PDB file of C-alpha atoms in Angstrom:
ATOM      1  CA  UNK Y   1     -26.495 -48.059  -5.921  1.00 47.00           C
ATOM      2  CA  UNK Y   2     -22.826 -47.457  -5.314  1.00 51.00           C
ATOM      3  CA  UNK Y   3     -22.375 -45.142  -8.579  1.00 52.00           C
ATOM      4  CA  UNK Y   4     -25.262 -43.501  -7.286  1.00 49.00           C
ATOM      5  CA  UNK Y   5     -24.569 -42.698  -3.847  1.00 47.00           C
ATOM      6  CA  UNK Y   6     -20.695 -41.343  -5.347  1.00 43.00           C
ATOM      7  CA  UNK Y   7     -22.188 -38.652  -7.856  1.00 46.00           C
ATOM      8  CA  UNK Y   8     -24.739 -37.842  -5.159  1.00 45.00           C
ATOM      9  CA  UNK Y   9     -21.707 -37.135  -2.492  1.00 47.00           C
ATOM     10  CA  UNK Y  10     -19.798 -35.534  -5.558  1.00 50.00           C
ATOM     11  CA  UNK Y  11     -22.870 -33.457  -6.782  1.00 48.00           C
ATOM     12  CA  UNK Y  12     -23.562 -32.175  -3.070  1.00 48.00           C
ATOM     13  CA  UNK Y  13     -19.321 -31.194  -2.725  1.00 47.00           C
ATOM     14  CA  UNK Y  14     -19.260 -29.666  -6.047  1.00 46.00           C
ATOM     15  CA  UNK Y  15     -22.506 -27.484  -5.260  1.00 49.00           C
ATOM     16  CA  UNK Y  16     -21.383 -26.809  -1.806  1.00 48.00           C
ATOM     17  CA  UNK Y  17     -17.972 -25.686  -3.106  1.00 48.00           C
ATOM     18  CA  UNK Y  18     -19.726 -23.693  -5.440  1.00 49.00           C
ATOM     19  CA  UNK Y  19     -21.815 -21.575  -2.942  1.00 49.00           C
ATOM     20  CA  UNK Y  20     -18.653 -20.943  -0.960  1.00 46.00           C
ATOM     21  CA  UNK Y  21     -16.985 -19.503  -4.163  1.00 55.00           C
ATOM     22  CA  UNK Y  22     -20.053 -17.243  -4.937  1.00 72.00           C
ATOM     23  CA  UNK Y  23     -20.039 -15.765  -1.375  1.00 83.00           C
ATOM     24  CA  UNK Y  24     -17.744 -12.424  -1.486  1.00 87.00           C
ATOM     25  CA  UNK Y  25     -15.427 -11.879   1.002  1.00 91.00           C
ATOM     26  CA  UNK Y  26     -16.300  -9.838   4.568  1.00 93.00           C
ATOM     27  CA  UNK Y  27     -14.166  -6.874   5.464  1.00 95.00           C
ATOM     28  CA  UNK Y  28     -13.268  -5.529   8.700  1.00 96.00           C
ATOM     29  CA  UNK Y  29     -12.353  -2.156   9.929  1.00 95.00           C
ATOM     30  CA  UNK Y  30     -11.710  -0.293  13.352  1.00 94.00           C
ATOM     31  CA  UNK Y  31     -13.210   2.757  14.917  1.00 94.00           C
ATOM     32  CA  UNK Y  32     -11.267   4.773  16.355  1.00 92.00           C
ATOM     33  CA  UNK Y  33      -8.586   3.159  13.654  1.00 83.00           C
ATOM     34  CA  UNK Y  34      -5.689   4.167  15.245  1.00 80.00           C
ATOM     35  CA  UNK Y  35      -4.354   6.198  18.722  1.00 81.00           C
ATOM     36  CA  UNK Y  36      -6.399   3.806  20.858  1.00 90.00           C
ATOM     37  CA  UNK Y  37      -6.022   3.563  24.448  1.00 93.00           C
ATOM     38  CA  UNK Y  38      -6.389   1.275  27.374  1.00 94.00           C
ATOM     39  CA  UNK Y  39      -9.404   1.851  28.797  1.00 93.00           C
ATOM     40  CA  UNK Y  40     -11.323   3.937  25.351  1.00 95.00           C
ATOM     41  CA  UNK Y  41     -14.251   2.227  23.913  1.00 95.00           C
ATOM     42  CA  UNK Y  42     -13.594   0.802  20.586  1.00 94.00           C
ATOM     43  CA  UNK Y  43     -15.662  -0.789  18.021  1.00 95.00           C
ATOM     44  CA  UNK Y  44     -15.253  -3.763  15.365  1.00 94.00           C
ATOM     45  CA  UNK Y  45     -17.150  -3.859  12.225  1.00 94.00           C
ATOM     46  CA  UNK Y  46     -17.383  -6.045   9.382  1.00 93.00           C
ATOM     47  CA  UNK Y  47     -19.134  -5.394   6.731  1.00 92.00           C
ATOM     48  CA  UNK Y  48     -20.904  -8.336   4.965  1.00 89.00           C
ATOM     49  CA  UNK Y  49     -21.602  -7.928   1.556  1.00 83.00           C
ATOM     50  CA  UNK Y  50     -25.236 -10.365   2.025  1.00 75.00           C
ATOM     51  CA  UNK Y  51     -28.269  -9.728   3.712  1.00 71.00           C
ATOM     52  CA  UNK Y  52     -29.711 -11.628   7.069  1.00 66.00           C
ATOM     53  CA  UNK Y  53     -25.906 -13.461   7.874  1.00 75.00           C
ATOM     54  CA  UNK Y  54     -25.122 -14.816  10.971  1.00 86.00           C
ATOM     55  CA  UNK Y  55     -21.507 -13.157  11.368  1.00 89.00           C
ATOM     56  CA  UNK Y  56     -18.435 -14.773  13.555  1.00 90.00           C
ATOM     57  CA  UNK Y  57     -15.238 -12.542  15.194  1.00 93.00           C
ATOM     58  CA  UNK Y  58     -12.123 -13.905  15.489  1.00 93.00           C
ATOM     59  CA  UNK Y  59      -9.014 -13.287  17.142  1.00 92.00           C
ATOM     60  CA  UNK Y  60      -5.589 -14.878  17.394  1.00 85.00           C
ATOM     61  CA  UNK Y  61      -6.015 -18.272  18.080  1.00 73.00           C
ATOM     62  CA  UNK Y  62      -9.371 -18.856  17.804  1.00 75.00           C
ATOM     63  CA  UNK Y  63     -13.206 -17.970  17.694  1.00 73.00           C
ATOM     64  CA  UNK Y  64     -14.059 -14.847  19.819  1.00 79.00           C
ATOM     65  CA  UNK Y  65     -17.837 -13.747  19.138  1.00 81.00           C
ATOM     66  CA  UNK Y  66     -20.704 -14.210  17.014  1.00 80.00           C
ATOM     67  CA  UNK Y  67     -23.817 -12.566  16.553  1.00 79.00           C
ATOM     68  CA  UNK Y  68     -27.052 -12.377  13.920  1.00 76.00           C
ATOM     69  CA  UNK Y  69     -27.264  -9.541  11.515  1.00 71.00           C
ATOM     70  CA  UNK Y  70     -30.945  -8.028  10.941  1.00 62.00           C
ATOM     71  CA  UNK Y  71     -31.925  -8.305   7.460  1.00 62.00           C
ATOM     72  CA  UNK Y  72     -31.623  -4.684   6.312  1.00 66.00           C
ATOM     73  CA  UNK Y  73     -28.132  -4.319   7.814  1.00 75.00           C
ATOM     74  CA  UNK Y  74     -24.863  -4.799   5.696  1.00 84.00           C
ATOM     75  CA  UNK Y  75     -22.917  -4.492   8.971  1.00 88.00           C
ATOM     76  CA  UNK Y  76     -22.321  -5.982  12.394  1.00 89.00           C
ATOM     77  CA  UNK Y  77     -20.460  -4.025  14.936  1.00 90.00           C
ATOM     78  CA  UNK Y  78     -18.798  -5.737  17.889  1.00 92.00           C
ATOM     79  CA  UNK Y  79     -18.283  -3.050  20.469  1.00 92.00           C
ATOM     80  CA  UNK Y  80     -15.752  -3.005  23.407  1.00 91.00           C
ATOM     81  CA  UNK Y  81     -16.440  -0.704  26.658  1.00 91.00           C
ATOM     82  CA  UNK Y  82     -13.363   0.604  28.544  1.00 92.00           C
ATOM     83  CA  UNK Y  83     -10.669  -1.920  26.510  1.00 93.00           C
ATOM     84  CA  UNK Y  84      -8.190  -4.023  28.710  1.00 92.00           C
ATOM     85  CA  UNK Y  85      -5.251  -5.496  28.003  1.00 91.00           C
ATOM     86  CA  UNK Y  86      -6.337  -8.800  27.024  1.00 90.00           C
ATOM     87  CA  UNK Y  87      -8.412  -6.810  24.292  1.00 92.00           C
ATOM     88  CA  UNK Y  88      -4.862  -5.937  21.978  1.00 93.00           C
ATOM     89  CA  UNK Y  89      -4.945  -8.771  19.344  1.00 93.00           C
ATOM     90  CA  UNK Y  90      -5.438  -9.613  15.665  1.00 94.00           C
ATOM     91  CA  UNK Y  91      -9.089 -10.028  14.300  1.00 95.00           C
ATOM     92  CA  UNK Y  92     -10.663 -11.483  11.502  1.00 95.00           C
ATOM     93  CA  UNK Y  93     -14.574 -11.424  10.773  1.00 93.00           C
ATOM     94  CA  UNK Y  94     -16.459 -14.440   8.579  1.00 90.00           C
ATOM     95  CA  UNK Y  95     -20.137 -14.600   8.058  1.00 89.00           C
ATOM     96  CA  UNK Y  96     -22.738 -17.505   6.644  1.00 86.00           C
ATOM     97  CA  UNK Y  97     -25.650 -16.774   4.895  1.00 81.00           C
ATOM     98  CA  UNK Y  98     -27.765 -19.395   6.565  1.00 71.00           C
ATOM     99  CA  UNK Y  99     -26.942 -22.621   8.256  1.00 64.00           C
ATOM    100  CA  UNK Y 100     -27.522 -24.834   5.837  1.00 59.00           C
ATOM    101  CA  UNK Y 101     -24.435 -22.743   3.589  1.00 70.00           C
ATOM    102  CA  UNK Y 102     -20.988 -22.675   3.505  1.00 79.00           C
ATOM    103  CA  UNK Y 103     -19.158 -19.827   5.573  1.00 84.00           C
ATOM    104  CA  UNK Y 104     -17.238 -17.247   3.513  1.00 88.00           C
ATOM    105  CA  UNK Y 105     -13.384 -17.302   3.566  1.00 90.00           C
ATOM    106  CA  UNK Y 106     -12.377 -14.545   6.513  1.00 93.00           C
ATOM    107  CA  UNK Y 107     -11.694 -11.544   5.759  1.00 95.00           C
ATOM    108  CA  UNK Y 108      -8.112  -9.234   5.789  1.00 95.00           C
ATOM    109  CA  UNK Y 109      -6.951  -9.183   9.360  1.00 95.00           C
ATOM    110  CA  UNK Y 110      -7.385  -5.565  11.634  1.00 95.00           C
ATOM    111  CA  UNK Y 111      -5.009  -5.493  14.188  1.00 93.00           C
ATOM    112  CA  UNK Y 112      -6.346  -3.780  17.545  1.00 93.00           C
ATOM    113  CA  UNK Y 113      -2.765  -1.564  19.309  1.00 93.00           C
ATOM    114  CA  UNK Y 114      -3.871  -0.169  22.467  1.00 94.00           C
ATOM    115  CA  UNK Y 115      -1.704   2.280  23.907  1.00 94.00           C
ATOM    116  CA  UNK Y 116      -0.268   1.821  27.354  1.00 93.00           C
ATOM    117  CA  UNK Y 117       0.255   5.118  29.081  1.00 92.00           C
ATOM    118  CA  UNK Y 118       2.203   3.077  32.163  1.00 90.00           C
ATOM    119  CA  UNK Y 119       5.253   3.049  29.393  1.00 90.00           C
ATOM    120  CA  UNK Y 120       7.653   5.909  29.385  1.00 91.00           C
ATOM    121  CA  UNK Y 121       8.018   7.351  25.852  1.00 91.00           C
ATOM    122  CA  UNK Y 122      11.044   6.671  23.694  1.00 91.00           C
ATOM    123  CA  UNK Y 123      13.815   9.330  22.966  1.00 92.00           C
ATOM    124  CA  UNK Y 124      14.940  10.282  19.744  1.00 94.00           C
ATOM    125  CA  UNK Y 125      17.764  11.559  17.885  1.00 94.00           C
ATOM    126  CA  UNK Y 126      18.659  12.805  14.065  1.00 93.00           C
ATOM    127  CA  UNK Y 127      21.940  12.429  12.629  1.00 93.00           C
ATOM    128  CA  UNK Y 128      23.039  14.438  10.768  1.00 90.00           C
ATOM    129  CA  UNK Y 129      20.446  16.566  12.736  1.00 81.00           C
ATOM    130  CA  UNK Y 130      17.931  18.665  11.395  1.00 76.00           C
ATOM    131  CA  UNK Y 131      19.179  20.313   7.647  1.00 88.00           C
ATOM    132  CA  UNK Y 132      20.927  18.064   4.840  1.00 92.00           C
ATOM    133  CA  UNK Y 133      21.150  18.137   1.404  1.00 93.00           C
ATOM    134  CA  UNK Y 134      19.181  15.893  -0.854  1.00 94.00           C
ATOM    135  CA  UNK Y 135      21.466  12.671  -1.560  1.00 93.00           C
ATOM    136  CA  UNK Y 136      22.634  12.256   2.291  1.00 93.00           C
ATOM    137  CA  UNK Y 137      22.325   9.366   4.342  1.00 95.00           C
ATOM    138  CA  UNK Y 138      20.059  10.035   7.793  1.00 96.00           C
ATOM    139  CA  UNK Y 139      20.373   7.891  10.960  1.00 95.00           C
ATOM    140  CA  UNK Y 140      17.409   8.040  13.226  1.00 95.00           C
ATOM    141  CA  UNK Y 141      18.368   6.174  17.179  1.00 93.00           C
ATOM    142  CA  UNK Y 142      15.240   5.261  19.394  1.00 91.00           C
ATOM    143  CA  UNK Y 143      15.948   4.700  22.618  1.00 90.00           C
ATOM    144  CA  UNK Y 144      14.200   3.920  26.324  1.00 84.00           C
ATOM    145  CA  UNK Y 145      15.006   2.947  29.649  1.00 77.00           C
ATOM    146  CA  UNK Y 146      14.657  -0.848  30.433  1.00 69.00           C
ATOM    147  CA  UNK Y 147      11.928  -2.050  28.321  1.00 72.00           C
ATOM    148  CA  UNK Y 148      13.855  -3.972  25.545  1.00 65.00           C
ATOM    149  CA  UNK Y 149      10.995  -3.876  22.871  1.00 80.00           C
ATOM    150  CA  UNK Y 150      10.308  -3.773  19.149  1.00 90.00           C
ATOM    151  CA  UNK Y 151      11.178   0.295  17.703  1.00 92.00           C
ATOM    152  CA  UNK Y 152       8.419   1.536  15.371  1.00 93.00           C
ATOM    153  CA  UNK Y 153       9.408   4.813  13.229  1.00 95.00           C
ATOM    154  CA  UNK Y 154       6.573   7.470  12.611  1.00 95.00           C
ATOM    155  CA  UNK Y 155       6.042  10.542  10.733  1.00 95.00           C
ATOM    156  CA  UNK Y 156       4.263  12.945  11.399  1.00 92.00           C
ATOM    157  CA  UNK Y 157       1.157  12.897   8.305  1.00 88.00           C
ATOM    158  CA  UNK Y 158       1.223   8.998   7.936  1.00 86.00           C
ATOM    159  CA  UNK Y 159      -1.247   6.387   9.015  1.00 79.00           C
ATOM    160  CA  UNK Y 160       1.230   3.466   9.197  1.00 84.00           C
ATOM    161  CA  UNK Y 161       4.736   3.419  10.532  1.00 89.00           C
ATOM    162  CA  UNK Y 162       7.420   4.135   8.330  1.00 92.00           C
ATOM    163  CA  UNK Y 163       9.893   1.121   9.797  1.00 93.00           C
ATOM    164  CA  UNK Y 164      10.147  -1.248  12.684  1.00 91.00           C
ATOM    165  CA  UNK Y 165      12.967  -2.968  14.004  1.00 90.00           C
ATOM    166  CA  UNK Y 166      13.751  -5.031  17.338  1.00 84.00           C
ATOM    167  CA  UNK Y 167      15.751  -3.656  19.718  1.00 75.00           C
ATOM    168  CA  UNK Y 168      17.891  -6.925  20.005  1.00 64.00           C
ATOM    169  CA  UNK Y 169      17.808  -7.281  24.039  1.00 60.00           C
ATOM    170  CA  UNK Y 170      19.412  -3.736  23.792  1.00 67.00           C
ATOM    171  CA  UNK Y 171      17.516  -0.475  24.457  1.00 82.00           C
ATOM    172  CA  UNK Y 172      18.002   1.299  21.171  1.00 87.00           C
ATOM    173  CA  UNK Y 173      16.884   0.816  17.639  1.00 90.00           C
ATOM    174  CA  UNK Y 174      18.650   2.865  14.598  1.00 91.00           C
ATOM    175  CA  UNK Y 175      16.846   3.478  11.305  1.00 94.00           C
ATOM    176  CA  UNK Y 176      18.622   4.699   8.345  1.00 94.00           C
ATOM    177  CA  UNK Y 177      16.681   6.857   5.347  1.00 95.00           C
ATOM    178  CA  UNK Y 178      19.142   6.473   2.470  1.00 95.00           C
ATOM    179  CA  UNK Y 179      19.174   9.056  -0.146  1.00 94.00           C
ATOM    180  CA  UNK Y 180      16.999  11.307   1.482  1.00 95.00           C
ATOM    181  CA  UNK Y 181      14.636  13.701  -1.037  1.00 94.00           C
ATOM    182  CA  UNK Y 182      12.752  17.027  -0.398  1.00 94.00           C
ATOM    183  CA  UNK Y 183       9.791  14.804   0.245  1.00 94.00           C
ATOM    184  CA  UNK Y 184      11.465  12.910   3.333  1.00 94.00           C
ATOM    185  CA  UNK Y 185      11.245  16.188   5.086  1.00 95.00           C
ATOM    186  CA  UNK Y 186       9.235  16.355   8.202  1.00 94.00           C
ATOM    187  CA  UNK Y 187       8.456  15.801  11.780  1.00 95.00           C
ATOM    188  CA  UNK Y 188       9.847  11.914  13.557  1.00 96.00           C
ATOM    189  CA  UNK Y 189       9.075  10.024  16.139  1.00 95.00           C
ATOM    190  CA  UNK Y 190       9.062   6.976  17.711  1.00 93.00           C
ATOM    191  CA  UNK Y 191       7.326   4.338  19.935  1.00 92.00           C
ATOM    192  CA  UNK Y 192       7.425   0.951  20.981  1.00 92.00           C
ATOM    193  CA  UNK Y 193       6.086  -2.440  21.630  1.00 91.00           C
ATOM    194  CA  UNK Y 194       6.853  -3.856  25.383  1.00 88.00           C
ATOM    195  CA  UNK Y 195       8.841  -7.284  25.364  1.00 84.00           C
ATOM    196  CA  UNK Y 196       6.249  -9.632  25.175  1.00 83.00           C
ATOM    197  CA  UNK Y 197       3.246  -7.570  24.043  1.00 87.00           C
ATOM    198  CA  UNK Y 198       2.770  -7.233  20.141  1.00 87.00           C
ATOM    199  CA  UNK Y 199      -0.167  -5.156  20.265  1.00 92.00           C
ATOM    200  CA  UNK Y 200       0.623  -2.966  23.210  1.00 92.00           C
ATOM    201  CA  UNK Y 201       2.208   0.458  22.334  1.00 92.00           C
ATOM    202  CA  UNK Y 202       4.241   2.894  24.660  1.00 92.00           C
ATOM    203  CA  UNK Y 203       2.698   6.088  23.476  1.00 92.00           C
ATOM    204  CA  UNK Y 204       4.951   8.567  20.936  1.00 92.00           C
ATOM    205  CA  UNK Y 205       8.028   9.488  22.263  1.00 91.00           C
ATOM    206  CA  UNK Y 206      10.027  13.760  21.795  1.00 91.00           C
ATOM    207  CA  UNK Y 207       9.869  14.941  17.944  1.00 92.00           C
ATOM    208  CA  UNK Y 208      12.789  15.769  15.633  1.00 93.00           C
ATOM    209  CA  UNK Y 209      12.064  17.707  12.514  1.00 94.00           C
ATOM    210  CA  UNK Y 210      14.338  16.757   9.271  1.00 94.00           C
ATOM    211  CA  UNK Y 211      14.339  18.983   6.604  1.00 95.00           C
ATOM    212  CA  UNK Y 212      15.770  18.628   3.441  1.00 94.00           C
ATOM    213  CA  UNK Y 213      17.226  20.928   1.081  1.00 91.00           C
ATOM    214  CA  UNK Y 214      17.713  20.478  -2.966  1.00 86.00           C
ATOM    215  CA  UNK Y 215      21.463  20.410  -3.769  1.00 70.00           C
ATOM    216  CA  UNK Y 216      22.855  23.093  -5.741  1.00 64.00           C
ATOM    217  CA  UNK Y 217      23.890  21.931  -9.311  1.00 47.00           C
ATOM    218  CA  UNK Y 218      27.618  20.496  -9.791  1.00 53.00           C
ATOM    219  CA  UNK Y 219      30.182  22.866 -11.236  1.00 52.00           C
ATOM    220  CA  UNK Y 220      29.752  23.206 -14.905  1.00 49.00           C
ATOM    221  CA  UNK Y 221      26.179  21.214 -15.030  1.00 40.00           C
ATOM    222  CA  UNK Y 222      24.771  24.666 -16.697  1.00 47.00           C
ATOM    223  CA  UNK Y 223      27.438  24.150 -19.201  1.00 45.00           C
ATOM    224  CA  UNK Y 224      26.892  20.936 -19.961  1.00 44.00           C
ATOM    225  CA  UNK Y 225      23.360  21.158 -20.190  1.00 46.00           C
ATOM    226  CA  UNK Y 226      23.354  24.298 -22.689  1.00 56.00           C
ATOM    227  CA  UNK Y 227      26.111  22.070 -24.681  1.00 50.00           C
ATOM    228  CA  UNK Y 228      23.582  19.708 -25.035  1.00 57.00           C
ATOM    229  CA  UNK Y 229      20.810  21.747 -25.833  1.00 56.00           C
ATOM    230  CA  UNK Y 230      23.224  22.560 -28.551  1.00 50.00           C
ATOM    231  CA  UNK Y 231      23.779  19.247 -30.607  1.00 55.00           C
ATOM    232  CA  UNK Y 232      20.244  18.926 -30.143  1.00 60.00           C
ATOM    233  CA  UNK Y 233      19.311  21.826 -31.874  1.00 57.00           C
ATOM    234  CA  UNK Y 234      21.994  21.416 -34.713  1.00 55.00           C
ATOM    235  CA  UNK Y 235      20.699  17.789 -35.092  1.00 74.00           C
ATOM    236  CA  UNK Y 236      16.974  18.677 -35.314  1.00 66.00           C
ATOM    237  CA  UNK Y 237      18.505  21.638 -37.842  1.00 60.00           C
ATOM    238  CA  UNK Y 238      20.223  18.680 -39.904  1.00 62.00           C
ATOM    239  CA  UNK Y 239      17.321  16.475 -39.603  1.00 68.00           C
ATOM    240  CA  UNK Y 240      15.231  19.186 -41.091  1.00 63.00           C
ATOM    241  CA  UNK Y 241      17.817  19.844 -43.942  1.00 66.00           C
ATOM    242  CA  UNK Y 242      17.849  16.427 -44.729  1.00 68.00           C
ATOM    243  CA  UNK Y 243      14.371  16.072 -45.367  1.00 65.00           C
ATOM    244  CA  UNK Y 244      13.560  19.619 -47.297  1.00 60.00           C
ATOM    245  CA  UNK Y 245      16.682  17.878 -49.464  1.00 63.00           C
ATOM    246  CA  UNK Y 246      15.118  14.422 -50.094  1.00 62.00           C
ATOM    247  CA  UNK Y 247      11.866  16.185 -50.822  1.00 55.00           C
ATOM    248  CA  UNK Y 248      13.189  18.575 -53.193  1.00 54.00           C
ATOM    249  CA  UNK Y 249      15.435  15.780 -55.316  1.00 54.00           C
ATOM    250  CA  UNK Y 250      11.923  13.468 -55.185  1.00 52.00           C
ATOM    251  CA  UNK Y 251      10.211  16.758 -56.842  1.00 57.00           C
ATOM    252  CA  UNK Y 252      12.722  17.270 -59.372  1.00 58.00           C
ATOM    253  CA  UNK Y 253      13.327  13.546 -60.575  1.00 55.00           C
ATOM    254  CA  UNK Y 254       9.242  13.512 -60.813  1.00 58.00           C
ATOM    255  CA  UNK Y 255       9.537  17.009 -63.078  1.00 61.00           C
ATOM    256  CA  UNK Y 256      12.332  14.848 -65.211  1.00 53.00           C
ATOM    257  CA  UNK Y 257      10.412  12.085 -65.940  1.00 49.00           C
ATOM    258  CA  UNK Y 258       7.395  14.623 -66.776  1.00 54.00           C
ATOM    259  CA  UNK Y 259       9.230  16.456 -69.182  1.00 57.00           C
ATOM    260  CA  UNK Y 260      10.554  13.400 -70.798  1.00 53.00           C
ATOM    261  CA  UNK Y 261       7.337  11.887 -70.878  1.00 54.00           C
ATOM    262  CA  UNK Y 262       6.027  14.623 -72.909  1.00 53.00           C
ATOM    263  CA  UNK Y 263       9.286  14.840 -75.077  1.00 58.00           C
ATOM    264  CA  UNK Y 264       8.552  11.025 -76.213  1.00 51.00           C
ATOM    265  CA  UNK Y 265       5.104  11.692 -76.686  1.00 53.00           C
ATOM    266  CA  UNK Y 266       6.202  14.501 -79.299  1.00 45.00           C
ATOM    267  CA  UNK Y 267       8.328  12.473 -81.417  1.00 44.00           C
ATOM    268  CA  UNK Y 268       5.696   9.177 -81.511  1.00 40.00           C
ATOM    269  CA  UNK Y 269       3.627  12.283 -83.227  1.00 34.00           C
ATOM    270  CA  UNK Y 270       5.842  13.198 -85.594  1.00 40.00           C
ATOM    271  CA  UNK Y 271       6.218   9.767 -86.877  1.00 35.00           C
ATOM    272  CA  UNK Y 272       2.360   8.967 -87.873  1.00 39.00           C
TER     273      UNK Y 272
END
């Protein structure tokens, strides 16, 4: 009976496992998905790839919510009126197809950043400011008050943050772009997260616009560059030459052996 009982634990782990593997993976997303207040009403959603799932939200540290999805729904939307403080956090969303199932693994993590329009924005500053060439070096400083925080870099056009950097107890965070390009151009700014509050934001500080210009060629580039165009056409021109030549001499040994094909063939006449 003791065999037995072992493959029937083993059988019931391996189909268990099994079902587990075969569930795909929840996602979650956020609506509004970014410039989120305190106070706006904000909604989670995860979308569950199964039909009639009981679905669970997380958040840092542990289980939040949880809530049945009907049967002809492939979402389940966890809604938050007027958002407070204690709202800002990490999330995850996980969903089981019936009790009697394994759970799904939890899906990518959506981090909710409410803005905090108590905080004073940052102040920024471009150095060199405004026009460089393509090639330079460009130091963006952050600054506030008395709120030593974590700096986040934005530009203007992008969904994410560019960089982030603490503040090191101080007040200011500097960002360098190195190398800068044409497509580096554009409008920066910054914000920041409070000391002690990850997913509180300050809101987006004064603007600077960088733009960057294409450097004119270095002395004697054009020259260079038509001095190679050059060799390249006189060794395509060889190239060619050497080929029309091999092809000729191949022609002209075949029309050798021809004739003296034909010469031999006149003599072996002769003889009979």
């Amino acid at each position: 009976m003791a065999p037995l009982a072992v493959n029937l634990i083993l059988g019931w782990w391996l189909v268990a496992a099994n079902r587990a593997q075969q569930l795909p993976r929840p996602s979650l997303s956020l609506h509004p998905s970014q410039g989120v207040s305190l106070g706006d009403n904000i909604t989670l959603r995860c979308h569950v790839p199964r039909l009639a799932a009981w679905v669970w939200l997380y958040r840092e540290g542990g289980w939040f919510y949880s809530k049945g999805k009907g049967k002809e729904q492939d979402v389940a939307e966890f809604s938050f009126v007027s958002t407070k403080r204690e709202h800002a956090d990490r999330y995850w969303c996980q969903y089981r197809v019936s009790w009697s199932e394994e759970a799904s693994e939890k899906s990518d993590p959506v981090e909710l950043v409410l803005t905090d329009l108590r905080y004073p924005p940052s102040s920024i500053s471009l150095h060199p400011e405004q026009h460089v060439g393509t090639g330079t070096n460009v130091t963006i400083s952050c600054w506030n008050k008395d709120y030593g925080a974590t700096f986040l870099l934005h530009k203007d056009g992008s969904s994410d943050p560019l960089q982030r950097q603490d503040s090191s107890g101080g007040d200011t965070a500097t960002f360098t772009l190195f190398g800068v390009t044409p497509a580096d151009s554009g409008t920066y700014r910054c914000s920041y997260h409070p000391k002690n509050y990850s997913f509180l934001s300050a809101p987006l500080g004064d603007s600077m616009t960088l733009e960057v210009t294409p450097s004119p060629a270095p002395p004697g580039a054009e020259l260079v560059s038509r001095g190679n165009l050059v060799v390249a056409v006189v060794r395509g021109c060889a190239a060619v030459l050497i080929f029309a030549l091999g092809v000729f001499f191949v022609i002209d040994a075949r029309s050798l052996w021809i004739r003296r094909d034909e010469s031999l063939g006149g003599k072996g006449i002769e003889w009979h």
